[in-house]
Amino acid sequence: MRTDLAALFIIFGGSGDLAQRKLYPALFNLYQKGYLKEHFAVIGTARRPWSDEHYHEIIMTSLAGFEADETVKKTFASHFYYQSHDVTDAQHYETLKQLAAKLDDQYQLQQNRIYYMAMSPRFFGTIASHLGSEALLTADGFNRLIIEKPFGRDYDSAKILNDELTQTFEEDQIYRIDHYLGKEMIQNIMALRFGNGLLGAVWNKQFIDNVQITLAESVGVEDRAGYYETSGALRDMMQNHIMQVIGMLAMEMPVSFSAEDVQREKTRLFKSIQPYTPAEIKTNFVRAQYGETPVEGQTQPGYRQETNVAPASQTETFVAGKVLIDNERWCGVPFYVRTGKRLARKETQINIVFKKTGVNIFAPDKNDQSAVAPDVLTIFVEPEQGFALTLNGKKVGQGFELVPGQLAYQYNQQMLADSPEAYERLILEALNGDGTNFTHWRELAASWQFVDAIRKVWDADQTALPTYPIGSMGPKEATELVQSTGAEWIFDPTQSK
Ligand code: NAD
């Protein structure tokens, strides 16, 4: 891969949490690895009247976790410039443009620009139109826009935002971040599926009984209640991350590994998802809130007791659902999805559950399948990373009993040492003009339409949400959802092994 890439980063929201916690460390990693060397500069913009010196101190603080030499950090920080800027004020873009042109000359940046929207989504459209109207885009280099989630709060608002962005940027200049697509093991789904003839042959309705995706968080809303109250788990996790994981697991093999071909297949897949009637939504989707729970003699607040949460809030902190795909590969195979806060453990896990054998010749009644566990391919996304294939073998000893055993492949710390953090990987891909792991507008539109239908039914139903205890894996309704087709959730950390 090319090193010493030339680009100017303009970060809108340069004093914010995302910039300090994720973006500056990611850029520093790229610097240490040589992808960024001499020919890069960063303009951080925000409202506060900071000096460049103060900004450098902020950068140094955000690098506190790195063991690197202080002089290396300082040299890196010297590429950063601060511009006090109100994104709604057209005049400020003129100052920004002049600084950008100066840095372009000073660092020989070849007019390459990355505009990073690291601030409140309500400004995304405004910034993009000003970038166009005040002519910040360069004629000779590349101009790429990286945009954070949330991308709208439903299809209509996402469409309005997209229309605003596309007045200035072409679709292939827009890099919509879904940081799940930057995770090592999510990218690994492609390797598993399309790099193994064995798995490729059984990746269909003939062999797969169901697919399970769990994105479990152990934390509650913490200090984000203000945002979360307007979002909920459906918008916060399902519309983007879970839909993208479904896309990776279920799409057809792309013609090539290019952004265009991968995004085309994901879009086709999203269009094949079975739309539900309101009645089907009620049976196929479950929502809930974590309730007040006694933990070690103390009562832990439930969602409705959290600071800044309305006492009668109907915002869901848990979603489980059954997604069906109407295409030849998948018809009839449920994709069970689940995400929630305050669950038993923070873990993202995918389970591909294979069909059992037709008969069980080891049981007195050959039709008794209860003693046979299904074969399961588990993809550990985080915190552990790896795969496991659970197969049945013979229990050692007299008699003949089947027991599941695991062929497991876990990446160890040494192997993962080189694995870039999601933001580092995605920023480098954007620098290289590779949009494979970003979301195309068509994917986003289709996933919003699916999620909007659920939201509409839920919003019209003011029945109090079921609650689940903190430290559980959600309400009983989520267990029943899966059991209704004779399956079980494979990942259950409450059943300690
Ligand atoms: P933040 O509130 O910490 O930072 C917002 C930034 O915007 C600040 O730098 C602030 O000065 C600036 N700002 C606000 N109004 C302005 C104006 N009128 N003109 C100029 N600057 C202005 O927010 P954040 O947590 O860094 O999140 C930024 C974006 O990233 C949001 O879209 C958020 O949803 C998304 N995001 C954040 C995280 C995270 O870990 N923080 C994770 C995923 C997505």
Coordinates of C-alpha atoms and ligand atoms in Angstrom, one line a residue:
M1 CA 0.0 0.0 0.0
R2 CA 1.2 3.5 -0.8
T3 CA 2.7 5.5 2.1
D4 CA 3.2 9.3 2.6
L5 CA -0.2 10.1 1.3
A6 CA -0.9 13.7 0.6
A7 CA -4.1 15.3 2.0
L8 CA -5.6 18.1 4.1
F9 CA -8.1 17.0 6.7
I10 CA -10.7 19.6 7.6
I11 CA -12.4 18.3 10.8
F12 CA -15.7 20.0 11.6
G13 CA -16.1 19.5 15.4
G14 CA -12.3 19.5 16.1
S15 CA -12.8 20.1 19.8
G16 CA -15.4 17.3 20.2
D17 CA -15.4 13.9 21.8
L18 CA -15.2 11.9 18.6
A19 CA -12.3 13.9 17.3
Q20 CA -10.3 13.7 20.5
R21 CA -11.0 10.1 21.4
K22 CA -11.0 8.5 18.0
L23 CA -9.9 10.7 15.1
Y24 CA -6.6 12.1 16.5
P25 CA -5.4 8.7 17.8
A26 CA -6.3 7.1 14.4
L27 CA -4.4 9.8 12.5
F28 CA -1.4 9.3 14.8
N29 CA -1.4 5.5 14.1
L30 CA -1.4 6.3 10.4
Y31 CA 1.5 8.7 11.0
Q32 CA 3.5 6.1 13.0
K33 CA 2.9 3.5 10.2
G34 CA 4.1 6.0 7.5
Y35 CA 0.9 6.4 5.6
L36 CA 1.0 10.0 6.7
K37 CA 4.4 11.6 6.8
E38 CA 5.4 15.0 5.5
H39 CA 2.5 15.8 3.2
F40 CA -0.5 16.1 5.5
A41 CA -2.1 18.8 7.6
V42 CA -5.2 19.0 9.7
I43 CA -7.5 22.0 10.3
G44 CA -9.6 21.5 13.3
T45 CA -12.6 23.8 13.4
A46 CA -15.1 24.4 16.2
R47 CA -16.7 27.4 17.8
R48 CA -14.3 27.9 20.7
P49 CA -11.6 30.6 20.2
W50 CA -8.6 28.3 20.6
S51 CA -5.0 29.1 19.6
D52 CA -2.9 26.6 17.6
E53 CA -0.8 26.2 20.7
H54 CA -3.8 25.2 22.8
Y55 CA -5.0 22.9 20.0
H56 CA -1.6 21.2 20.0
E57 CA -2.0 20.6 23.7
I58 CA -5.4 19.0 23.1
I59 CA -3.8 16.7 20.4
M60 CA -1.0 15.8 22.8
T61 CA -3.5 14.9 25.5
S62 CA -5.5 12.7 23.1
L63 CA -2.2 10.8 22.4
A64 CA -1.5 10.2 26.1
G65 CA -2.2 6.5 25.7
F66 CA 0.6 6.1 23.1
E67 CA 4.1 5.1 24.2
A68 CA 5.7 7.0 21.3
D69 CA 8.5 9.4 21.8
E70 CA 7.4 12.9 22.8
T71 CA 9.3 14.6 19.9
V72 CA 7.5 12.3 17.4
K73 CA 4.1 13.3 19.0
K74 CA 5.1 16.9 18.9
T75 CA 6.1 16.8 15.2
F76 CA 2.8 15.1 14.4
A77 CA 0.9 17.8 16.4
S78 CA 2.7 20.5 14.5
H79 CA 0.7 19.6 11.4
F80 CA -2.5 20.6 13.2
Y81 CA -4.1 24.1 12.8
Y82 CA -7.1 25.5 14.6
Q83 CA -9.7 27.6 13.0
S84 CA -12.5 29.1 15.2
H85 CA -15.5 28.7 13.0
D86 CA -19.2 28.9 13.2
V87 CA -20.4 26.5 10.6
T88 CA -23.5 28.6 9.9
D89 CA -21.5 31.7 9.1
A90 CA -20.6 31.9 5.4
Q91 CA -17.8 34.4 6.0
H92 CA -15.9 31.8 8.1
Y93 CA -15.6 29.6 5.1
E94 CA -13.6 32.3 3.3
T95 CA -11.1 32.3 6.1
L96 CA -11.1 28.5 6.1
K97 CA -10.5 28.5 2.3
Q98 CA -7.5 30.8 2.7
L99 CA -5.9 28.7 5.4
A100 CA -6.6 25.5 3.4
A101 CA -4.9 27.1 0.3
K102 CA -1.9 28.2 2.4
L103 CA -1.5 24.7 3.9
D104 CA -1.9 23.1 0.5
D105 CA 1.2 25.0 -0.7
Q106 CA 3.2 24.7 2.6
Y107 CA 2.8 20.9 2.8
Q108 CA 2.4 20.1 -1.0
L109 CA -1.0 18.5 -0.4
Q110 CA -1.8 18.2 -4.2
Q111 CA -5.2 19.8 -3.5
N112 CA -6.4 16.6 -1.9
R113 CA -9.0 17.3 0.8
I114 CA -10.9 15.2 3.3
Y115 CA -13.8 17.0 5.0
Y116 CA -14.7 15.2 8.2
M117 CA -18.1 15.9 9.8
A118 CA -17.5 15.2 13.4
M119 CA -20.3 17.3 14.9
S120 CA -24.0 17.3 15.4
P121 CA -25.8 15.8 12.4
R122 CA -28.1 18.8 12.2
F123 CA -25.2 20.8 10.7
F124 CA -24.1 18.2 8.1
G125 CA -26.3 19.7 5.3
T126 CA -25.3 23.3 6.1
I127 CA -21.6 22.5 6.1
A128 CA -21.8 20.6 2.8
S129 CA -23.7 23.4 1.1
H130 CA -21.3 26.1 2.3
L131 CA -18.4 24.0 1.1
G132 CA -20.0 24.2 -2.3
S133 CA -21.2 27.8 -2.3
E134 CA -18.0 29.2 -0.9
A135 CA -15.9 27.0 -3.4
L136 CA -13.8 25.1 -0.9
L137 CA -13.6 22.1 -3.2
T138 CA -10.4 22.0 -5.2
A139 CA -10.3 21.5 -9.0
D140 CA -7.2 19.2 -9.2
G141 CA -7.0 17.0 -6.1
F142 CA -9.6 14.7 -4.6
N143 CA -12.4 16.0 -2.4
R144 CA -14.0 13.4 -0.1
L145 CA -16.6 13.9 2.6
I146 CA -16.6 11.5 5.6
I147 CA -19.8 11.6 7.4
E148 CA -20.7 10.2 10.8
K149 CA -23.8 8.5 12.0
P150 CA -26.7 9.1 12.5
F151 CA -27.5 9.7 8.8
G152 CA -31.0 11.0 9.3
R153 CA -33.6 9.6 11.8
D154 CA -35.9 8.1 9.2
Y155 CA -36.0 7.7 5.4
D156 CA -37.4 11.2 4.8
S157 CA -34.8 13.1 6.9
A158 CA -32.0 10.9 5.5
K159 CA -33.2 11.7 1.9
I160 CA -33.3 15.4 2.7
L161 CA -29.7 15.2 4.1
N162 CA -28.6 13.2 1.1
D163 CA -30.1 15.6 -1.3
E164 CA -28.2 18.4 0.5
L165 CA -24.9 16.6 0.3
T166 CA -25.3 15.6 -3.3
Q167 CA -25.7 19.2 -4.4
T168 CA -22.0 19.6 -3.6
F169 CA -20.5 16.0 -3.6
E170 CA -21.0 13.1 -6.0
E171 CA -22.0 9.8 -4.4
D172 CA -18.5 8.4 -4.9
Q173 CA -17.1 11.3 -2.9
I174 CA -19.3 10.6 0.1
Y175 CA -17.9 8.1 2.7
R176 CA -20.7 7.3 5.2
I177 CA -19.1 5.8 8.2
D178 CA -20.5 2.7 9.9
H179 CA -17.6 1.8 12.2
Y180 CA -18.8 -1.8 12.4
L181 CA -17.6 -2.2 8.8
G182 CA -14.1 -1.2 10.0
K183 CA -14.0 -4.1 12.5
E184 CA -11.6 -6.9 11.7
M185 CA -14.1 -9.7 12.2
I186 CA -16.9 -8.1 10.2
Q187 CA -14.5 -7.7 7.3
N188 CA -13.5 -11.3 7.9
I189 CA -17.1 -12.4 7.0
M190 CA -16.1 -11.8 3.4
A191 CA -13.0 -14.0 3.7
L192 CA -15.0 -16.8 5.4
R193 CA -17.8 -16.8 2.8
F194 CA -15.9 -16.1 -0.4
G195 CA -12.5 -17.6 0.5
N196 CA -13.7 -21.1 1.4
G197 CA -15.3 -23.4 -1.1
L198 CA -16.5 -25.6 1.8
L199 CA -18.5 -22.8 3.4
G200 CA -19.6 -21.3 0.1
A201 CA -21.3 -24.6 -0.7
V202 CA -23.4 -24.8 2.5
W203 CA -24.2 -21.1 2.8
N204 CA -27.8 -21.3 1.9
K205 CA -31.3 -22.4 2.9
Q206 CA -30.6 -26.1 2.2
F207 CA -28.0 -26.3 5.0
I208 CA -28.6 -23.3 7.3
D209 CA -31.5 -23.4 9.8
N210 CA -31.1 -19.9 11.1
V211 CA -28.7 -17.0 11.6
Q212 CA -28.3 -15.2 14.8
I213 CA -26.7 -11.7 15.3
T214 CA -26.2 -10.3 18.8
L215 CA -24.8 -6.9 19.6
A216 CA -24.9 -6.8 23.3
E217 CA -23.8 -3.9 25.5
S218 CA -23.4 -4.1 29.3
V219 CA -23.5 -0.3 29.9
G220 CA -26.7 1.7 30.1
V221 CA -27.3 5.1 28.5
E222 CA -24.7 6.8 30.7
D223 CA -24.6 10.5 29.9
R224 CA -26.2 10.1 26.4
A225 CA -29.8 10.0 27.5
G226 CA -30.6 13.2 25.7
Y227 CA -29.6 11.7 22.4
Y228 CA -30.8 8.2 23.2
E229 CA -34.4 9.3 24.1
T230 CA -34.7 10.5 20.5
S231 CA -33.1 7.4 19.0
G232 CA -33.6 4.1 20.9
A233 CA -32.0 0.8 20.0
L234 CA -33.8 0.5 16.7
R235 CA -32.4 3.6 15.2
D236 CA -29.1 3.5 17.1
M237 CA -28.0 0.0 16.3
M238 CA -30.5 -1.9 14.1
Q239 CA -30.8 0.6 11.2
N240 CA -27.0 0.8 10.7
H241 CA -24.8 -1.8 12.3
I242 CA -27.2 -4.8 12.4
M243 CA -28.4 -4.2 8.9
Q244 CA -24.9 -4.0 7.6
V245 CA -24.0 -7.2 9.3
I246 CA -27.0 -8.9 7.7
G247 CA -25.8 -7.5 4.4
M248 CA -22.3 -9.0 4.8
L249 CA -23.7 -12.4 5.8
A250 CA -26.4 -12.7 3.2
M251 CA -25.4 -10.8 0.1
E252 CA -24.5 -12.8 -3.1
M253 CA -20.9 -13.0 -4.1
P254 CA -19.9 -9.6 -5.6
V255 CA -18.4 -9.6 -9.0
S256 CA -15.2 -8.1 -7.5
F257 CA -14.0 -6.7 -4.2
S258 CA -14.6 -3.2 -5.4
A259 CA -16.8 -0.7 -3.6
E260 CA -19.2 -0.5 -6.5
D261 CA -19.7 -4.3 -6.7
V262 CA -19.9 -4.9 -2.9
Q263 CA -22.3 -2.0 -2.4
R264 CA -24.4 -3.2 -5.3
E265 CA -24.8 -6.7 -3.8
K266 CA -25.7 -5.3 -0.4
T267 CA -28.3 -3.1 -1.9
R268 CA -29.8 -6.0 -3.8
L269 CA -29.9 -7.9 -0.6
F270 CA -31.7 -5.1 1.3
K271 CA -34.2 -4.9 -1.4
S272 CA -34.9 -8.7 -0.9
I273 CA -35.8 -8.3 2.7
Q274 CA -39.4 -9.3 3.3
P275 CA -41.5 -6.2 4.1
Y276 CA -43.8 -6.9 7.1
T277 CA -47.4 -5.9 7.6
P278 CA -48.1 -4.1 10.9
A279 CA -49.4 -7.4 12.3
E280 CA -46.2 -9.2 11.3
I281 CA -44.1 -6.5 12.9
K282 CA -45.9 -7.1 16.2
T283 CA -45.1 -10.8 16.1
N284 CA -41.6 -10.6 14.5
F285 CA -40.1 -7.7 16.5
V286 CA -39.8 -7.3 20.3
R287 CA -38.8 -4.1 22.1
A288 CA -38.1 -3.6 25.8
Q289 CA -36.4 -1.4 28.4
Y290 CA -34.1 -2.4 31.2
G291 CA -35.9 -2.2 34.5
E292 CA -34.9 -1.4 38.0
T293 CA -32.9 -4.4 39.2
P294 CA -31.4 -5.3 42.6
V295 CA -27.7 -6.1 42.0
E296 CA -25.6 -7.2 45.0
G297 CA -28.0 -5.7 47.5
Q298 CA -28.3 -2.3 45.7
T299 CA -31.1 -1.2 43.4
Q300 CA -29.7 -0.3 40.0
P301 CA -31.8 2.3 38.1
G302 CA -33.9 1.1 35.2
Y303 CA -34.0 3.1 32.0
R304 CA -36.9 5.2 33.1
Q305 CA -35.0 6.2 36.3
E306 CA -31.9 7.4 34.5
T307 CA -31.1 11.1 34.5
N308 CA -32.7 13.0 31.6
V309 CA -35.0 10.1 30.7
A310 CA -38.8 10.8 30.8
P311 CA -40.4 8.8 33.6
A312 CA -42.9 7.4 31.1
S313 CA -40.4 7.0 28.3
Q314 CA -41.4 4.6 25.5
T315 CA -37.8 4.5 24.1
E316 CA -36.6 0.9 23.7
T317 CA -33.2 -0.1 25.0
F318 CA -33.6 -3.6 23.6
V319 CA -34.7 -4.9 20.2
A320 CA -34.9 -8.4 19.0
G321 CA -36.4 -9.4 15.7
K322 CA -36.7 -12.0 12.9
V323 CA -35.7 -10.8 9.5
L324 CA -36.7 -12.9 6.4
I325 CA -35.1 -12.6 3.0
D326 CA -37.2 -13.4 0.0
N327 CA -34.6 -14.7 -2.4
E328 CA -33.6 -18.1 -3.7
R329 CA -30.7 -18.5 -1.3
W330 CA -32.5 -17.6 1.9
C331 CA -36.2 -17.9 1.7
G332 CA -37.5 -19.5 4.9
V333 CA -34.3 -18.9 6.9
P334 CA -34.8 -16.6 9.8
F335 CA -32.1 -14.1 10.6
Y336 CA -32.6 -13.4 14.3
V337 CA -31.1 -10.2 15.5
R338 CA -30.8 -8.8 19.0
T339 CA -29.2 -5.7 20.6
G340 CA -29.6 -4.0 23.9
K341 CA -28.1 -2.1 26.8
R342 CA -27.4 -3.4 30.3
L343 CA -27.2 -7.0 29.0
A344 CA -25.2 -9.7 30.7
R345 CA -22.0 -9.0 28.8
K346 CA -20.5 -6.7 26.2
E347 CA -20.1 -8.9 23.2
T348 CA -20.8 -9.0 19.5
Q349 CA -21.3 -12.5 18.2
I350 CA -22.7 -14.1 15.1
N351 CA -24.0 -17.7 15.0
I352 CA -24.7 -19.6 11.8
V353 CA -26.9 -22.5 12.9
F354 CA -26.9 -25.4 10.5
K355 CA -29.7 -27.9 10.1
K356 CA -29.6 -31.1 12.0
T357 CA -29.4 -34.5 10.4
G358 CA -32.7 -35.9 9.2
V359 CA -32.6 -38.9 11.6
N360 CA -30.8 -39.7 14.8
I361 CA -29.6 -43.3 14.5
F362 CA -28.1 -43.1 18.0
A363 CA -31.4 -42.7 19.8
P364 CA -33.9 -45.4 20.5
D365 CA -36.4 -43.3 18.5
K366 CA -34.7 -42.3 15.2
N367 CA -37.0 -39.3 15.0
D368 CA -35.9 -38.0 18.4
Q369 CA -33.7 -35.1 17.5
S370 CA -33.6 -33.6 20.9
A371 CA -30.3 -35.1 21.9
V372 CA -28.6 -33.7 18.8
A373 CA -27.2 -30.2 19.0
P374 CA -27.0 -28.3 15.7
D375 CA -23.7 -27.6 14.1
V376 CA -22.9 -24.0 14.6
L377 CA -20.3 -21.6 13.1
T378 CA -19.7 -18.8 15.5
I379 CA -18.0 -15.6 14.5
F380 CA -16.6 -13.8 17.6
V381 CA -16.5 -10.1 16.6
E382 CA -15.6 -8.6 20.0
P383 CA -14.1 -8.6 22.6
E384 CA -12.7 -12.0 21.6
Q385 CA -12.0 -12.3 17.9
G386 CA -12.1 -15.6 16.0
F387 CA -14.2 -18.4 14.8
A388 CA -15.5 -21.7 16.2
L389 CA -17.2 -24.5 14.5
T390 CA -19.3 -26.6 16.9
L391 CA -19.7 -30.2 15.7
N392 CA -21.0 -33.3 17.3
G393 CA -18.7 -36.1 18.3
K394 CA -19.0 -39.3 20.4
K395 CA -18.8 -38.9 24.1
V396 CA -15.8 -40.8 25.3
G397 CA -16.6 -44.1 27.1
Q398 CA -19.1 -46.9 27.0
G399 CA -22.4 -46.4 25.1
F400 CA -23.0 -44.0 22.3
E401 CA -23.9 -40.5 23.1
L402 CA -23.3 -37.4 21.0
V403 CA -21.6 -34.4 22.5
P404 CA -20.7 -31.1 20.9
G405 CA -17.0 -30.2 20.5
Q406 CA -15.5 -27.0 19.1
L407 CA -12.9 -26.4 16.4
A408 CA -11.9 -23.0 17.6
Y409 CA -9.6 -20.4 16.1
Q410 CA -9.1 -17.4 18.3
Y411 CA -6.8 -14.5 17.2
N412 CA -4.4 -13.9 20.0
Q413 CA -3.1 -10.5 21.2
Q414 CA 0.1 -10.9 19.2
M415 CA -1.8 -11.5 16.0
L416 CA -4.2 -8.6 16.8
A417 CA -1.4 -6.2 17.6
D418 CA -1.2 -5.1 14.0
S419 CA -5.0 -4.9 13.6
P420 CA -5.9 -1.2 13.1
E421 CA -8.7 0.3 15.1
A422 CA -11.9 0.8 13.0
Y423 CA -11.4 4.5 12.6
E424 CA -7.7 4.1 11.6
R425 CA -8.7 1.5 8.9
L426 CA -11.6 3.5 7.6
I427 CA -9.7 6.8 7.4
L428 CA -6.9 5.1 5.4
E429 CA -9.5 3.5 3.1
A430 CA -11.0 6.9 2.5
L431 CA -7.6 8.4 1.8
N432 CA -7.1 5.7 -0.7
G433 CA -10.4 6.3 -2.3
D434 CA -11.7 2.8 -1.4
G435 CA -15.4 3.0 -0.4
T436 CA -15.9 -0.8 0.0
N437 CA -16.5 -0.5 3.7
F438 CA -18.7 2.6 3.6
T439 CA -22.4 2.7 3.1
H440 CA -23.9 3.6 -0.2
W441 CA -27.0 5.9 -0.2
R442 CA -29.1 3.1 -1.7
E443 CA -28.2 0.7 1.1
L444 CA -29.1 3.3 3.6
A445 CA -32.4 4.2 2.0
A446 CA -33.5 0.5 1.9
S447 CA -32.5 0.0 5.6
W448 CA -34.3 3.1 6.7
Q449 CA -37.4 2.0 4.9
F450 CA -37.4 -1.3 6.7
V451 CA -36.8 0.2 10.1
D452 CA -39.3 3.0 9.5
A453 CA -42.1 0.5 9.1
I454 CA -41.3 -1.0 12.5
R455 CA -41.0 2.4 14.1
K456 CA -44.4 3.5 12.8
V457 CA -46.1 0.5 14.3
W458 CA -44.3 0.9 17.6
D459 CA -45.0 4.7 17.8
A460 CA -48.7 4.0 17.3
D461 CA -48.8 1.5 20.2
Q462 CA -48.5 3.1 23.6
T463 CA -48.7 -0.1 25.6
A464 CA -46.0 0.0 28.2
L465 CA -42.8 -1.8 27.1
P466 CA -41.8 -5.1 28.7
T467 CA -38.8 -4.7 30.9
Y468 CA -35.8 -7.0 31.4
P469 CA -33.5 -7.3 34.4
I470 CA -30.1 -5.7 34.2
G471 CA -27.5 -8.4 33.6
S472 CA -29.9 -10.6 31.6
M473 CA -30.1 -11.2 27.8
G474 CA -33.4 -9.3 27.4
P475 CA -37.1 -10.0 28.0
K476 CA -38.7 -13.5 27.7
E477 CA -40.4 -12.3 24.6
A478 CA -37.0 -12.4 22.8
T479 CA -36.5 -16.0 23.9
E480 CA -40.0 -16.9 22.8
L481 CA -39.5 -15.3 19.4
V482 CA -36.7 -17.7 18.6
Q483 CA -38.3 -20.7 20.2
S484 CA -41.4 -20.2 18.0
T485 CA -39.5 -21.8 15.2
G486 CA -37.9 -24.5 17.4
A487 CA -34.5 -22.7 17.8
E488 CA -32.7 -21.3 20.8
W489 CA -30.4 -18.3 21.2
I490 CA -26.9 -19.9 20.9
F491 CA -25.1 -17.1 22.7
D492 CA -26.3 -17.0 26.3
P493 CA -23.7 -15.8 28.8
T494 CA -26.2 -16.1 31.6
Q495 CA -25.8 -19.9 31.3
S496 CA -22.2 -20.0 32.5
K497 CA -20.4 -23.0 31.1
Ligands
NAD1 P1 -19.4 16.7 20.6 O1 -20.6 17.4 21.1 O2 -18.4 16.2 21.6 O3 -18.6 17.7 19.6 C1 -19.3 18.6 18.7 C2 -18.3 19.5 18.1 O4 -19.1 20.4 17.3 C3 -17.6 20.4 19.1 O5 -16.2 20.5 18.6 C4 -18.3 21.8 19.0 O6 -17.5 22.9 19.3 C5 -18.7 21.8 17.5 N1 -19.8 22.7 17.2 C6 -21.0 22.7 17.7 N2 -21.8 23.7 17.1 C7 -21.0 24.3 16.3 C8 -21.1 25.4 15.3 N3 -22.3 26.1 15.2 N4 -20.1 25.8 14.6 C9 -18.9 25.1 14.7 N5 -18.7 24.1 15.5 C10 -19.7 23.7 16.3 O7 -19.9 15.5 19.7 P2 -19.2 14.1 19.3 O8 -19.5 13.1 20.4 O9 -17.8 14.4 19.0 O10 -20.0 13.6 18.0 C11 -19.8 14.2 16.7 C12 -20.5 13.4 15.7 O11 -20.0 12.1 15.7 C13 -22.0 13.2 15.9 O12 -22.6 13.1 14.6 C14 -22.1 11.9 16.6 O13 -23.4 11.3 16.4 C15 -21.0 11.1 15.9 N6 -20.5 10.0 16.6 C16 -19.8 10.2 17.8 C17 -19.2 9.1 18.4 C18 -18.4 9.3 19.7 O14 -17.8 8.3 20.1 N7 -18.4 10.5 20.3 C19 -19.4 7.8 17.9 C20 -20.1 7.7 16.8 C21 -20.7 8.8 16.1

